[in-house]
Tab-separated table of C-alpha atoms in Angstrom:
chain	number	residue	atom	x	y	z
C	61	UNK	CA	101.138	-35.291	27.772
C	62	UNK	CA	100.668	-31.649	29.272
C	63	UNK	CA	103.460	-29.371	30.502
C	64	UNK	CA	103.886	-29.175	34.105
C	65	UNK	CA	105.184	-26.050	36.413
C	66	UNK	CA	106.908	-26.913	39.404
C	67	UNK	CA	107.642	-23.614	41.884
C	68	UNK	CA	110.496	-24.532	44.354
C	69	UNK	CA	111.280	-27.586	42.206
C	70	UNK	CA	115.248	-27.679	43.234
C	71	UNK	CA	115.095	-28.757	46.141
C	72	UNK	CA	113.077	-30.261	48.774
C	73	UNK	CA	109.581	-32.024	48.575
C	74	UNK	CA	109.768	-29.765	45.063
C	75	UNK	CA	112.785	-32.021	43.836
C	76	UNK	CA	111.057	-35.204	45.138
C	77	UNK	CA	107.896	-34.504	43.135
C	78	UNK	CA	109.793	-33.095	39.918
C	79	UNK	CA	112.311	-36.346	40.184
C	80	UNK	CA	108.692	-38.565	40.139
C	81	UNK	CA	107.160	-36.811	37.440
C	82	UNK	CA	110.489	-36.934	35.158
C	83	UNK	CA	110.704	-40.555	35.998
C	84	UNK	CA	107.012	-41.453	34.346
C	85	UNK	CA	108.676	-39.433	31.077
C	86	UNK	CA	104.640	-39.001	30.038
C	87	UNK	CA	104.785	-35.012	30.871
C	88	UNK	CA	106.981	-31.957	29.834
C	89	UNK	CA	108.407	-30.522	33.092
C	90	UNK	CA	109.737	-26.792	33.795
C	91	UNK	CA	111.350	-25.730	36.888
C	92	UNK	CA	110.599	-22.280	38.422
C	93	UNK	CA	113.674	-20.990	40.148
C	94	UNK	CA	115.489	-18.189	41.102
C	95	UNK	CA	118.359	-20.002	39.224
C	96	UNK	CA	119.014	-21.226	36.104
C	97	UNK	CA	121.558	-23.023	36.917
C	98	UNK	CA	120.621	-26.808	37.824
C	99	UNK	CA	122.199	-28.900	34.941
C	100	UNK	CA	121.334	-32.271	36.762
C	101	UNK	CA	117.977	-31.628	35.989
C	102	UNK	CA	118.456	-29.926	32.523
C	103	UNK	CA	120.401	-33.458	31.499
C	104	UNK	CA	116.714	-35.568	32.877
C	105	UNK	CA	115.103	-33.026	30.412
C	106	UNK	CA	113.232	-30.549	32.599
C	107	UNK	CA	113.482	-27.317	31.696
C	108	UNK	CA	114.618	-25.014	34.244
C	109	UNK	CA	113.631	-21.330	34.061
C	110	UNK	CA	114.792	-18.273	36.298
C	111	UNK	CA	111.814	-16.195	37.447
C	112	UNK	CA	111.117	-13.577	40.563
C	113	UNK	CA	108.249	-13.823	42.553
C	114	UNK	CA	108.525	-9.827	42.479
C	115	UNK	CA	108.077	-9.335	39.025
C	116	UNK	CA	104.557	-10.632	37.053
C	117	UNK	CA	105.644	-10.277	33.892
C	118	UNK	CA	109.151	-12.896	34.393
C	119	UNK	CA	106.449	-14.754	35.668
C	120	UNK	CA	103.684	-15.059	33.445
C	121	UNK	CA	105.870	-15.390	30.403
C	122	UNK	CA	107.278	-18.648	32.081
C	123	UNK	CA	103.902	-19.898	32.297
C	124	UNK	CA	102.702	-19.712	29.064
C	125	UNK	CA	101.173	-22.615	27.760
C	126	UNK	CA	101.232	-24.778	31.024
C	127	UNK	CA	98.607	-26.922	32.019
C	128	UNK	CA	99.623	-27.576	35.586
C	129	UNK	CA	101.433	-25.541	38.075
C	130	UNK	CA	102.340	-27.090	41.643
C	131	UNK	CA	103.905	-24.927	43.873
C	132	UNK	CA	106.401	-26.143	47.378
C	133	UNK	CA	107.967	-22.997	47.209
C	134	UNK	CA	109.217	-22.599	51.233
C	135	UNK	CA	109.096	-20.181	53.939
C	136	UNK	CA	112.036	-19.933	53.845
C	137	UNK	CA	111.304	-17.709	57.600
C	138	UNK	CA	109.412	-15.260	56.025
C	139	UNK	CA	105.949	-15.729	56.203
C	140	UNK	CA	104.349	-12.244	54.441
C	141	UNK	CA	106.985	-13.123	51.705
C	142	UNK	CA	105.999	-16.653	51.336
C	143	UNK	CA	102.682	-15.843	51.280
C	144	UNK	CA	103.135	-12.455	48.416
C	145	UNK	CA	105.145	-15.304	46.662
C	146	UNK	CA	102.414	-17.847	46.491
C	147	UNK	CA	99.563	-14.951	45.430
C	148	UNK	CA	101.690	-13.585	42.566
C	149	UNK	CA	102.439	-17.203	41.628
C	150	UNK	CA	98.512	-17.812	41.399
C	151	UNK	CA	97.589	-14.696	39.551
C	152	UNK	CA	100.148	-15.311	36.645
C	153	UNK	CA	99.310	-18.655	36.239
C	154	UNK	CA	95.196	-16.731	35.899
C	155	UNK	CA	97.136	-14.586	33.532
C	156	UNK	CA	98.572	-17.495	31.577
C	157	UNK	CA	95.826	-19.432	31.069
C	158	UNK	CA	97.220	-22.016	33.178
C	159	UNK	CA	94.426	-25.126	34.024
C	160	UNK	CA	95.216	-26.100	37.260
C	161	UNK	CA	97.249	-25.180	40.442
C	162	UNK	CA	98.417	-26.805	43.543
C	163	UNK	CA	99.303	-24.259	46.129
C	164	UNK	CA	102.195	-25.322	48.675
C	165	UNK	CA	100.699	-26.978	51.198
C	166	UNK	CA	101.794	-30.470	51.780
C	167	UNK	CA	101.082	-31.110	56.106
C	168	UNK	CA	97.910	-31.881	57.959
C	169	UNK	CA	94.914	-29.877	56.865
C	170	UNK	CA	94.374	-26.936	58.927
C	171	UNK	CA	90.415	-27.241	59.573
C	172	UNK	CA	90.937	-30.676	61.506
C	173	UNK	CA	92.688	-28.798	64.049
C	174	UNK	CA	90.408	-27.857	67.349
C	175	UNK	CA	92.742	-24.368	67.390
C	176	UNK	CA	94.460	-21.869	64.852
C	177	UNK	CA	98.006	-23.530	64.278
C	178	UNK	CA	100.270	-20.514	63.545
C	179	UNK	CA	102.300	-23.227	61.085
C	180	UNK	CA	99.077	-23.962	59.055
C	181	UNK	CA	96.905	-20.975	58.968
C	182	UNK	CA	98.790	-18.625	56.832
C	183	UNK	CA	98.876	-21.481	54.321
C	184	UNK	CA	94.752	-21.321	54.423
C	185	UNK	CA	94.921	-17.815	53.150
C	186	UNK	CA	96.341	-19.281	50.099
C	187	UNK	CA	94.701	-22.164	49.890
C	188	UNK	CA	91.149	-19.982	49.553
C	189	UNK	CA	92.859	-17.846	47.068
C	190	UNK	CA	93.286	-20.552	44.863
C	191	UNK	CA	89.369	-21.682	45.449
C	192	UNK	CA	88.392	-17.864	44.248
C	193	UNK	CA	91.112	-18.231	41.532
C	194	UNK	CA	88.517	-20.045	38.778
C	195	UNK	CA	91.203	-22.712	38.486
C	196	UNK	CA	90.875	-26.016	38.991
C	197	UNK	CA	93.159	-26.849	42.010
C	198	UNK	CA	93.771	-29.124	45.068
C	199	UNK	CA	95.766	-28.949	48.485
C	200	UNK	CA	97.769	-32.309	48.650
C	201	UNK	CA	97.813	-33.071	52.255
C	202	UNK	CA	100.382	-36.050	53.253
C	203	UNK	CA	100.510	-35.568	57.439
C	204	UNK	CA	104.240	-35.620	58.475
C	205	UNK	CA	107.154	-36.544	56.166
C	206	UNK	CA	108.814	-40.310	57.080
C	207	UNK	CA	111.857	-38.401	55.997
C	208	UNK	CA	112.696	-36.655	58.615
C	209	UNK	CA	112.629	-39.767	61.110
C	210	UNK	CA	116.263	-39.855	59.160
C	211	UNK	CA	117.478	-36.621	59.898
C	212	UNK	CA	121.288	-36.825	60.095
C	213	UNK	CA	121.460	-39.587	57.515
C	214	UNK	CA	121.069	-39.793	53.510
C	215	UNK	CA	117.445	-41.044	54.277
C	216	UNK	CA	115.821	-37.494	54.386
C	217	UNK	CA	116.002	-37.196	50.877
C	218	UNK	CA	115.820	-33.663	49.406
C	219	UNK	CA	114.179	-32.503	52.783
C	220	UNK	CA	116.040	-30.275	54.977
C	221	UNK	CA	116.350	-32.454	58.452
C	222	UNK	CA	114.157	-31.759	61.412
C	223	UNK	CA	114.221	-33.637	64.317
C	224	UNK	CA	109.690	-33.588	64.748
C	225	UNK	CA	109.105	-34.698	67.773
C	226	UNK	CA	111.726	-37.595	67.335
C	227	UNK	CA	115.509	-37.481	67.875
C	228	UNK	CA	116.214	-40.498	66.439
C	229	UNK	CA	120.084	-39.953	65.995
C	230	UNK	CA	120.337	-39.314	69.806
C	231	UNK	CA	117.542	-41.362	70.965
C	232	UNK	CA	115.617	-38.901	72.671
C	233	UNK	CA	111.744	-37.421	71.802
C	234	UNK	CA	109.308	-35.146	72.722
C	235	UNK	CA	106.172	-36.807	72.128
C	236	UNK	CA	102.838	-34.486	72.747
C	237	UNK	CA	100.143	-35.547	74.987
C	238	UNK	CA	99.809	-39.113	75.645
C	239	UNK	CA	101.111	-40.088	72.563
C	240	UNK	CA	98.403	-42.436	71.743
C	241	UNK	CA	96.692	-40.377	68.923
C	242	UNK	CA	97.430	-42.115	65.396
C	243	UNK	CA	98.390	-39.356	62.670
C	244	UNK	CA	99.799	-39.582	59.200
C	245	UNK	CA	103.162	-40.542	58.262
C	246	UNK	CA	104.659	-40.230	54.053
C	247	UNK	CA	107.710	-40.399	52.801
C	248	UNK	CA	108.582	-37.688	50.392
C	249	UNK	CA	109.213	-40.162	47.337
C	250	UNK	CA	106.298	-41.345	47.653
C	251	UNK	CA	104.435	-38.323	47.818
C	252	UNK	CA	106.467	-37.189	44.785
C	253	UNK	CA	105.209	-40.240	43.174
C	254	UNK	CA	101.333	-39.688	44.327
C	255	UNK	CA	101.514	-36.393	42.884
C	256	UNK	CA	102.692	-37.524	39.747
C	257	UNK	CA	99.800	-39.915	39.226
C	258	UNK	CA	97.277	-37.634	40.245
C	259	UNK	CA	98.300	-35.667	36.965
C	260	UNK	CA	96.352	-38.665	35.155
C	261	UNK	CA	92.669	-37.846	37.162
C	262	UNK	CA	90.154	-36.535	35.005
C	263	UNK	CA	89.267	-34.179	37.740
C	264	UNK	CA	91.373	-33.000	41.184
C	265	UNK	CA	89.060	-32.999	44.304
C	266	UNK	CA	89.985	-30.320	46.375
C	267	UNK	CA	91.575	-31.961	49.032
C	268	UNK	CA	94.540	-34.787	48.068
C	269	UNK	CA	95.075	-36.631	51.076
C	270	UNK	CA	97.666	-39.411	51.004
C	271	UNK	CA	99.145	-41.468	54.151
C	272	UNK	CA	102.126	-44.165	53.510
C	273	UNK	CA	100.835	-45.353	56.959
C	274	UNK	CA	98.986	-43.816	59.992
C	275	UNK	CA	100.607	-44.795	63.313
C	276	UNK	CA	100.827	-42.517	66.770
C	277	UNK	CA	104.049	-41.175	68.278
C	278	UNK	CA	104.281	-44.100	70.781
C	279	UNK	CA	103.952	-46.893	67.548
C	280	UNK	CA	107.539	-45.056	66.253
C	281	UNK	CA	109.058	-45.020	69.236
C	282	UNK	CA	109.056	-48.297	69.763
C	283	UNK	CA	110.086	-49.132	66.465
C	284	UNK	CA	112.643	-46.537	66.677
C	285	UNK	CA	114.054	-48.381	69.884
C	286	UNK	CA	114.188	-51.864	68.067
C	287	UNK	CA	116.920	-49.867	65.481
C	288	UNK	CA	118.720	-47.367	68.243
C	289	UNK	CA	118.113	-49.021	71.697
C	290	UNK	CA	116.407	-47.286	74.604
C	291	UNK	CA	114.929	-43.783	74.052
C	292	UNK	CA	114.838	-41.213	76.560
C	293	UNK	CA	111.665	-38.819	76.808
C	294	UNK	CA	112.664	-35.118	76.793
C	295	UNK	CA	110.153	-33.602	77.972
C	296	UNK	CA	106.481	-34.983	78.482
C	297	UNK	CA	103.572	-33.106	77.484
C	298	UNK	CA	100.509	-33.541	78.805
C	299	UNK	CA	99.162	-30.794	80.970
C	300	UNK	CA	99.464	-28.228	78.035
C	301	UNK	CA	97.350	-25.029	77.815
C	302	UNK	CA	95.511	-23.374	74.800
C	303	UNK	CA	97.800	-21.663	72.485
C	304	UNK	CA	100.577	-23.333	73.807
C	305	UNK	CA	103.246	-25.409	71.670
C	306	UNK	CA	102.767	-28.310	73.254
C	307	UNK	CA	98.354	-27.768	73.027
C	308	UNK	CA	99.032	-27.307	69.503
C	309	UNK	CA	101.170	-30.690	68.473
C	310	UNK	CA	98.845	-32.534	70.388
C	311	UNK	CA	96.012	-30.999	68.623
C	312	UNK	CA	98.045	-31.914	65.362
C	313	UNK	CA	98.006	-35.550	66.835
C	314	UNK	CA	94.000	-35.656	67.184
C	315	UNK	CA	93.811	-35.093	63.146
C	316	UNK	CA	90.809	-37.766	62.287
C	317	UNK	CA	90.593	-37.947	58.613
C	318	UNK	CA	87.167	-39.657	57.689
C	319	UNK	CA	87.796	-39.089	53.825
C	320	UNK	CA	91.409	-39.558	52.274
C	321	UNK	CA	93.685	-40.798	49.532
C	322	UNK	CA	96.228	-43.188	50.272
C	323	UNK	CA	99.556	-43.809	48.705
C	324	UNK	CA	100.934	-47.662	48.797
C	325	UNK	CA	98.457	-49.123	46.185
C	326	UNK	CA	101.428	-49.747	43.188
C	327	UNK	CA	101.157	-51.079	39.520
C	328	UNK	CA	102.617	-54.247	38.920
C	329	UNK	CA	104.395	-52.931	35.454
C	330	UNK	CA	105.432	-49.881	36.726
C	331	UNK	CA	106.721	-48.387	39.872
C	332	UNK	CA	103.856	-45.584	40.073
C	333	UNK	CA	101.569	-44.388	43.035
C	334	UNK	CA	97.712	-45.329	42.765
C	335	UNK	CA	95.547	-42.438	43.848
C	336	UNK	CA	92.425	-44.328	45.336
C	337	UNK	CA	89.752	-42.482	47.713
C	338	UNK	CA	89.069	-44.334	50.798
C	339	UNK	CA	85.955	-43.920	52.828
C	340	UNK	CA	86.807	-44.902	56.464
């Protein structure tokens, strides 16, 4: 058993992955948050502790004598902040003789994309922050969240709704390019689960790629049309231009992972995620 730091663990992909790691009851769990008050998870028996990302000290003393700390703190809009938050999250967890650290990274891994993708990069200044940190550490990379193929319903989870690329409450998309390219699809219970189990390796590698499955924009379409009837394209994007939006979701469609970890594989006494490497 080790104790176990999630950052941005109220809410969102955080909650999923705090909700998984509660659930195997073989780790201690503290919340980071800029509130102390979350008594749903205080009655599962994390501990939830009230820090600012502005002051080192607040944080550093919550860290003492964690092994682990995974961060999903958000955006929240504010990129410079997000990114200050992430930095001063890494450097007390130095300062606390924390083990290991998983910055927030959670999407498609930046260096498989042909161009810079504003949504990813700033997230790779972080990401080599945590490689110069002397920690042990590893970006989990899961592709696009399932979830938010439910936006509008009780099916995206803790995840704010976003209507990527699919409308499926209105039956309408905007699918990139010809929408043939196959990318990575995970729900975010199961990546809460996958992250949970990788607390078990021996060692992190420094990429954690999981997939529930791996189909292209026009595979979910149709099955979104066997559930909602007839979809109507949007807008079509094909004759995009470097830099553009639309050049940069279909680059995020031509992600070819060679070397990745999947999530599905499941114990037959207990409901738990399987990392496994997979050499394709």
């Amino acid at each position: 058993m080790v104790k176990v730091a999630v950052a941005g663990g109220t809410g969102g992909i955080g909650r999923h992955i705090v909700d998984a790691i509660l659930n195997t009851q073989l780790h201690q769990v503290v919340v980071l948050s800029r509130s102390p008050h979350h008594a749903d998870l205080q009655s599962r028996g994390a501990e939830v502790i009230a820090v600012s990302y502005d002051d080192p000290t607040s944080l550093e003393n919550a860290l003492r004598g964690v092994h682990t700390v995974i961060s999903t703190i958000s955006d929240g809009g504010n990129i410079d902040a997000w990114v200050a938050s992430q930095r001063a999250l890494l450097q007390a967890s130095v300062q606390a003789g924390v083990k290991r650290f998983a910055p927030s990274e959670f999407n498609a891994r930046p260096s498989r994309l042909n161009d810079p993708v504003e949504l990813y990069t700033y997230k790779a200044v972080v990401a080599e922050a945590a490689k110069n940190s002397g920690l042990e550490y590893t970006l989990f990379e899961n592709g696009v969240f399932m979830n938010y193929l439910a936006s509008g319903t009780k099916g995206v989870g803790y995840l704010n709704p976003l209507k990527f690329v699919f409308d499926v409450e209105n039956c309408s998309a905007k699918i990139p390019g010809d929408g043939n390219n196959e990318i990575s699809w995970t729900r975010g219970e199961d990546v809460g689960a996958f992250v949970a189990a990788s607390l078990e390796l021996e060692s992190w590698p420094e990429i954690s790629w999981m997939a529930g499955d791996r189909k292209s924009f026009n595979e979910i379409r149709k099955l979104a049309e066997k559930v909602r009837g007839q979809y109507t394209p949007i807008m079509t994007r094909r004759d995009s231009h470097p830099g553009s939006t639309q050049h940069t979701l279909t680059n995020i469609c031509r992600e070819n992972v060679r070397r990745h970890i999947r999530v599905g594989r499941r114990s037959s006494q207990a409901n738990t995620a399987k990392p496994t490497v997979y050499d394709d």
